Tab-separated table of C-alpha atoms in Angstrom:
chain	number	residue	atom	x	y	z
A	291	MET	CA	50.522	12.225	13.310
A	292	SER	CA	51.478	11.964	9.537
A	293	VAL	CA	49.447	12.403	6.447
A	294	ARG	CA	48.180	9.411	6.227
A	295	GLU	CA	47.843	8.624	10.088
A	296	LYS	CA	46.012	11.613	10.105
A	297	PHE	CA	43.142	10.541	7.257
A	298	GLU	CA	43.149	6.871	9.021
A	299	PHE	CA	42.431	8.470	12.054
A	300	ASP	CA	39.410	10.058	10.098
A	301	LEU	CA	37.974	7.023	8.165
A	302	LYS	CA	37.545	5.509	11.672
A	303	ASN	CA	35.945	8.333	12.402
A	304	LEU	CA	33.358	8.486	9.489
A	305	ARG	CA	33.179	4.217	9.878
A	306	ASP	CA	32.178	5.075	13.677
A	307	LYS	CA	30.164	8.146	12.851
A	308	LEU	CA	28.657	5.314	10.263
A	309	ILE	CA	28.247	2.994	12.537
A	310	GLU	CA	26.109	4.902	15.299
A	311	ILE	CA	23.978	6.369	12.848
A	312	GLY	CA	22.908	3.006	12.112
A	313	SER	CA	22.856	2.231	15.726
A	314	LEU	CA	20.183	5.621	16.250
A	315	THR	CA	18.078	4.095	14.077
A	316	GLU	CA	17.727	0.482	14.869
A	317	VAL	CA	16.831	2.339	17.813
A	318	ALA	CA	13.975	4.004	16.235
A	319	LEU	CA	12.218	1.682	14.626
A	320	ASN	CA	12.372	-0.276	17.563
A	321	LYS	CA	10.388	2.305	18.865
A	322	SER	CA	8.049	2.650	16.140
A	323	ILE	CA	6.447	-0.793	16.109
A	324	ASP	CA	6.635	-0.771	20.255
A	325	ALA	CA	4.733	2.652	19.288
A	326	LEU	CA	2.272	1.390	17.311
A	327	GLU	CA	1.769	-1.794	19.358
A	328	ASN	CA	0.234	0.246	22.050
A	329	GLN	CA	-0.739	3.039	20.955
A	330	ASN	CA	1.566	4.571	22.908
A	331	ILE	CA	1.263	8.654	21.289
A	332	GLU	CA	4.152	10.144	23.486
A	333	LYS	CA	6.474	7.593	22.300
A	334	ALA	CA	5.032	8.121	18.353
A	335	LEU	CA	5.894	11.855	19.220
A	336	GLN	CA	9.288	11.594	20.876
A	337	ILE	CA	10.839	9.827	18.055
A	338	ILE	CA	9.373	12.362	15.758
A	339	GLU	CA	11.251	14.653	17.646
A	340	ASP	CA	14.226	12.685	17.994
A	341	ASP	CA	14.726	12.840	14.565
A	342	TYR	CA	16.709	15.440	14.526
A	343	ARG	CA	19.980	13.885	15.776
A	344	VAL	CA	19.975	11.095	12.644
A	345	ASP	CA	19.397	14.092	10.045
A	346	ASP	CA	22.785	15.923	12.180
A	347	LEU	CA	24.958	12.806	11.916
A	348	ASP	CA	24.001	12.222	7.650
A	349	GLU	CA	25.123	15.506	7.351
A	350	GLU	CA	28.243	15.410	9.280
A	351	ILE	CA	28.943	12.071	6.892
A	352	ASN	CA	28.527	13.894	4.446
A	353	ASP	CA	30.959	16.402	5.488
A	354	LEU	CA	33.486	14.680	6.704
A	355	ALA	CA	33.285	12.764	3.546
A	356	ILE	CA	33.215	15.368	1.241
A	357	LEU	CA	36.448	16.806	3.393
A	358	LEU	CA	38.273	13.993	3.025
A	359	ILE	CA	37.686	13.639	-0.557
A	360	ALA	CA	38.448	16.848	-1.433
A	361	LYS	CA	41.983	17.112	0.952
A	362	GLN	CA	43.251	13.893	0.934
A	363	GLN	CA	42.424	12.939	-2.390
A	364	PRO	CA	42.582	9.106	-1.562
A	365	VAL	CA	42.718	6.368	-3.811
A	366	ALA	CA	40.883	4.254	-5.053
A	367	THR	CA	40.047	1.697	-2.424
A	368	ASP	CA	39.615	4.457	0.102
A	369	LEU	CA	38.181	6.776	-2.540
A	370	ARG	CA	35.320	3.820	-2.604
A	371	ARG	CA	35.209	3.370	1.007
A	372	ILE	CA	34.051	7.164	1.648
A	373	ILE	CA	31.998	7.535	-1.724
A	374	VAL	CA	30.046	3.468	0.051
A	375	ALA	CA	30.006	6.249	3.998
A	376	ILE	CA	28.215	8.664	2.168
A	377	LYS	CA	25.672	6.339	-0.026
A	378	ILE	CA	25.227	3.850	3.518
A	379	SER	CA	24.274	6.874	5.525
A	380	SER	CA	21.979	7.765	3.018
A	381	ASP	CA	19.810	5.222	3.025
A	382	ILE	CA	20.330	4.682	6.845
A	383	GLU	CA	18.252	8.264	6.910
A	384	ARG	CA	15.676	7.331	4.781
A	385	MET	CA	15.036	4.281	7.200
A	386	ALA	CA	14.883	6.860	10.180
A	387	ASP	CA	12.242	8.501	8.319
A	388	PHE	CA	10.430	5.424	7.733
A	389	ALA	CA	10.265	5.172	11.641
A	390	VAL	CA	8.733	8.261	11.974
A	391	ASN	CA	6.680	7.756	9.250
A	392	ILE	CA	5.211	4.912	10.987
A	393	ALA	CA	4.968	6.762	14.691
A	394	LYS	CA	2.103	9.239	12.043
A	395	SER	CA	0.356	6.147	11.216
A	396	THR	CA	0.282	5.564	15.487
A	397	ILE	CA	-0.557	9.060	15.692
A	398	ARG	CA	-3.336	8.976	13.326
A	399	ILE	CA	-4.782	5.881	14.666
A	400	GLY	CA	-4.937	6.856	18.139
A	401	THR	CA	-6.584	4.871	20.838
A	402	GLU	CA	-8.352	3.179	18.376
A	403	PRO	CA	-8.561	-0.362	18.947
A	404	LEU	CA	-7.241	-2.319	16.608
A	405	VAL	CA	-8.993	-4.067	13.955
A	406	LYS	CA	-6.428	-6.695	14.130
A	407	PRO	CA	-3.612	-8.221	15.865
A	408	ILE	CA	-0.005	-6.810	13.903
A	409	GLU	CA	1.535	-9.906	14.492
A	410	THR	CA	1.867	-9.671	10.072
A	411	ILE	CA	3.549	-5.699	11.026
A	412	LYS	CA	6.085	-6.911	14.631
A	413	LYS	CA	7.569	-10.184	11.619
A	414	MET	CA	8.068	-7.950	9.040
A	415	HIS	CA	9.565	-5.467	11.100
A	416	GLU	CA	11.820	-7.316	13.233
A	417	ILE	CA	13.474	-9.454	9.940
A	418	ALA	CA	13.872	-5.267	8.722
A	419	THR	CA	15.248	-3.937	12.339
A	420	GLU	CA	17.690	-7.286	11.811
A	421	MET	CA	18.470	-6.323	8.153
A	422	LEU	CA	20.246	-3.266	9.568
A	423	SER	CA	21.858	-4.276	12.054
A	424	LEU	CA	23.558	-6.992	9.833
A	425	SER	CA	24.281	-5.268	6.941
A	426	ILE	CA	26.586	-2.102	9.396
A	427	LYS	CA	28.421	-5.140	10.854
A	428	ALA	CA	28.731	-6.728	7.272
A	429	PHE	CA	30.307	-2.675	6.941
A	430	ASN	CA	32.431	-3.215	9.550
A	431	GLU	CA	34.212	-5.761	8.689
A	432	GLU	CA	33.416	-5.986	5.394
A	433	ASP	CA	31.693	-9.708	5.222
A	434	VAL	CA	30.869	-10.032	1.795
A	435	VAL	CA	29.234	-13.259	3.116
A	436	LEU	CA	26.785	-11.849	5.711
A	437	ALA	CA	26.288	-9.035	3.458
A	438	LYS	CA	24.750	-11.052	0.166
A	439	LYS	CA	23.145	-12.972	3.677
A	440	VAL	CA	20.635	-9.422	4.462
A	441	ALA	CA	19.675	-9.531	0.853
A	442	ASP	CA	17.913	-12.382	1.149
A	443	MET	CA	16.542	-11.939	3.616
A	444	ASP	CA	14.598	-9.097	1.972
A	445	ASP	CA	12.278	-12.538	0.134
A	446	GLN	CA	11.141	-12.685	3.618
A	447	VAL	CA	9.953	-9.504	3.751
A	448	ASP	CA	8.745	-9.004	0.321
A	449	ASP	CA	5.948	-12.631	1.458
A	450	LEU	CA	5.426	-11.114	4.339
A	451	TYR	CA	4.271	-7.272	2.884
A	452	GLY	CA	2.114	-9.386	0.575
A	453	GLU	CA	0.217	-12.121	2.810
A	454	GLY	CA	0.509	-8.715	5.005
A	455	MET	CA	-2.146	-6.650	2.669
A	456	LYS	CA	-3.771	-9.227	1.537
A	457	ASP	CA	-5.201	-9.657	5.078
A	458	ILE	CA	-5.597	-5.847	5.247
A	459	LEU	CA	-7.756	-5.592	1.845
A	460	MET	CA	-9.493	-8.534	3.178
A	461	LEU	CA	-10.460	-6.258	6.087
A	462	MET	CA	-11.941	-2.756	4.092
A	463	GLU	CA	-14.274	-4.778	2.399
A	464	SER	CA	-15.916	-6.535	5.946
A	465	LYS	CA	-15.002	-3.968	8.225
A	466	SER	CA	-15.058	-0.291	6.170
A	467	GLN	CA	-16.171	1.503	9.248
A	468	TYR	CA	-11.970	0.824	10.327
A	469	LEU	CA	-10.896	1.698	6.451
A	470	GLU	CA	-8.731	5.354	8.418
A	471	GLN	CA	-7.260	2.510	10.231
A	472	LEU	CA	-6.379	-0.133	7.691
A	473	THR	CA	-4.802	2.481	5.297
A	474	GLN	CA	-2.756	3.580	8.109
A	475	LEU	CA	-1.760	-0.018	8.797
A	476	ALA	CA	-1.272	-0.616	5.056
A	477	PHE	CA	1.579	2.317	4.792
A	478	VAL	CA	3.484	0.608	8.011
A	479	CYS	CA	4.001	-2.819	6.113
A	480	ARG	CA	4.966	-0.042	3.684
A	481	TYR	CA	7.350	1.226	5.393
A	482	ILE	CA	8.753	-1.607	6.545
A	483	GLU	CA	9.173	-3.248	3.049
A	484	ARG	CA	11.076	0.067	1.897
A	485	THR	CA	13.335	-0.207	5.537
A	486	ALA	CA	14.178	-4.237	4.200
A	487	ASP	CA	15.047	-3.036	0.491
A	488	HIS	CA	17.500	-0.005	2.484
A	489	ALA	CA	19.147	-2.161	4.014
A	490	THR	CA	19.531	-4.910	0.640
A	491	ASN	CA	20.273	-1.575	-1.095
A	492	ILE	CA	23.497	-1.328	2.119
A	493	SER	CA	24.829	-4.793	1.015
A	494	GLU	CA	24.162	-4.024	-2.488
A	495	SER	CA	27.352	-1.245	-1.752
A	496	ILE	CA	29.302	-3.002	0.898
A	497	MET	CA	30.140	-5.563	-2.496
A	498	TYR	CA	30.788	-2.616	-4.534
A	499	LEU	CA	33.645	-1.123	-2.434
A	500	VAL	CA	35.049	-4.961	-1.472
A	501	LYS	CA	34.824	-6.565	-4.821
A	502	GLY	CA	35.188	-3.072	-6.608
A	503	LYS	CA	31.810	-4.120	-8.615
A	504	ARG	CA	27.914	-3.092	-9.044
A	505	TYR	CA	25.999	-6.154	-8.148
A	506	ASP	CA	21.634	-5.671	-7.708
A	507	LEU	CA	20.577	-7.806	-5.033
A	508	ASN	CA	17.150	-6.113	-4.924
A	509	THR	CA	15.648	-8.309	-7.605
């Protein structure tokens, strides 16, 4: 295997690891909202226990990226691919942390009946996880059109976040005995909103990878 072939092999390995960390995080996010809706404490605990897999992969991606830079001294385009991989991995790892945070909120709420249906939260979550899935696809295919579409979806999450928080704040006034639960649901809304922001960050990284310039898509 030539030096270039070895480099291409390692780059593919880096890309495969990113797709894997994205898949693991998407699963964790889906499990977290299911645990909340069904108040499944065991599932919430499992999400927290499984988070090490994402952390380990993030470290592997960083180690491989640093090794590639140090040993191969890549040219500009390849260097961008490696730098972007580190950035995207970091964004995905943060999203996995939000899945853990949702699981922790689920545990804090416990089995106390939910004060309100979480339809708005579920809709936010559905869009945010789709953003993650599409952003990984956009990275793999280096598709700037799809990356821009992901960034545009963030507005829907922001609108739902405003709507959900308004409902929660009104309930805090009328059902103050459920203040702790409502506070946790407010946190969950925030975690999902931040998840969507990180998916938008990934879109920005893809634009930088393909275009060689930085774009602010979070406005």
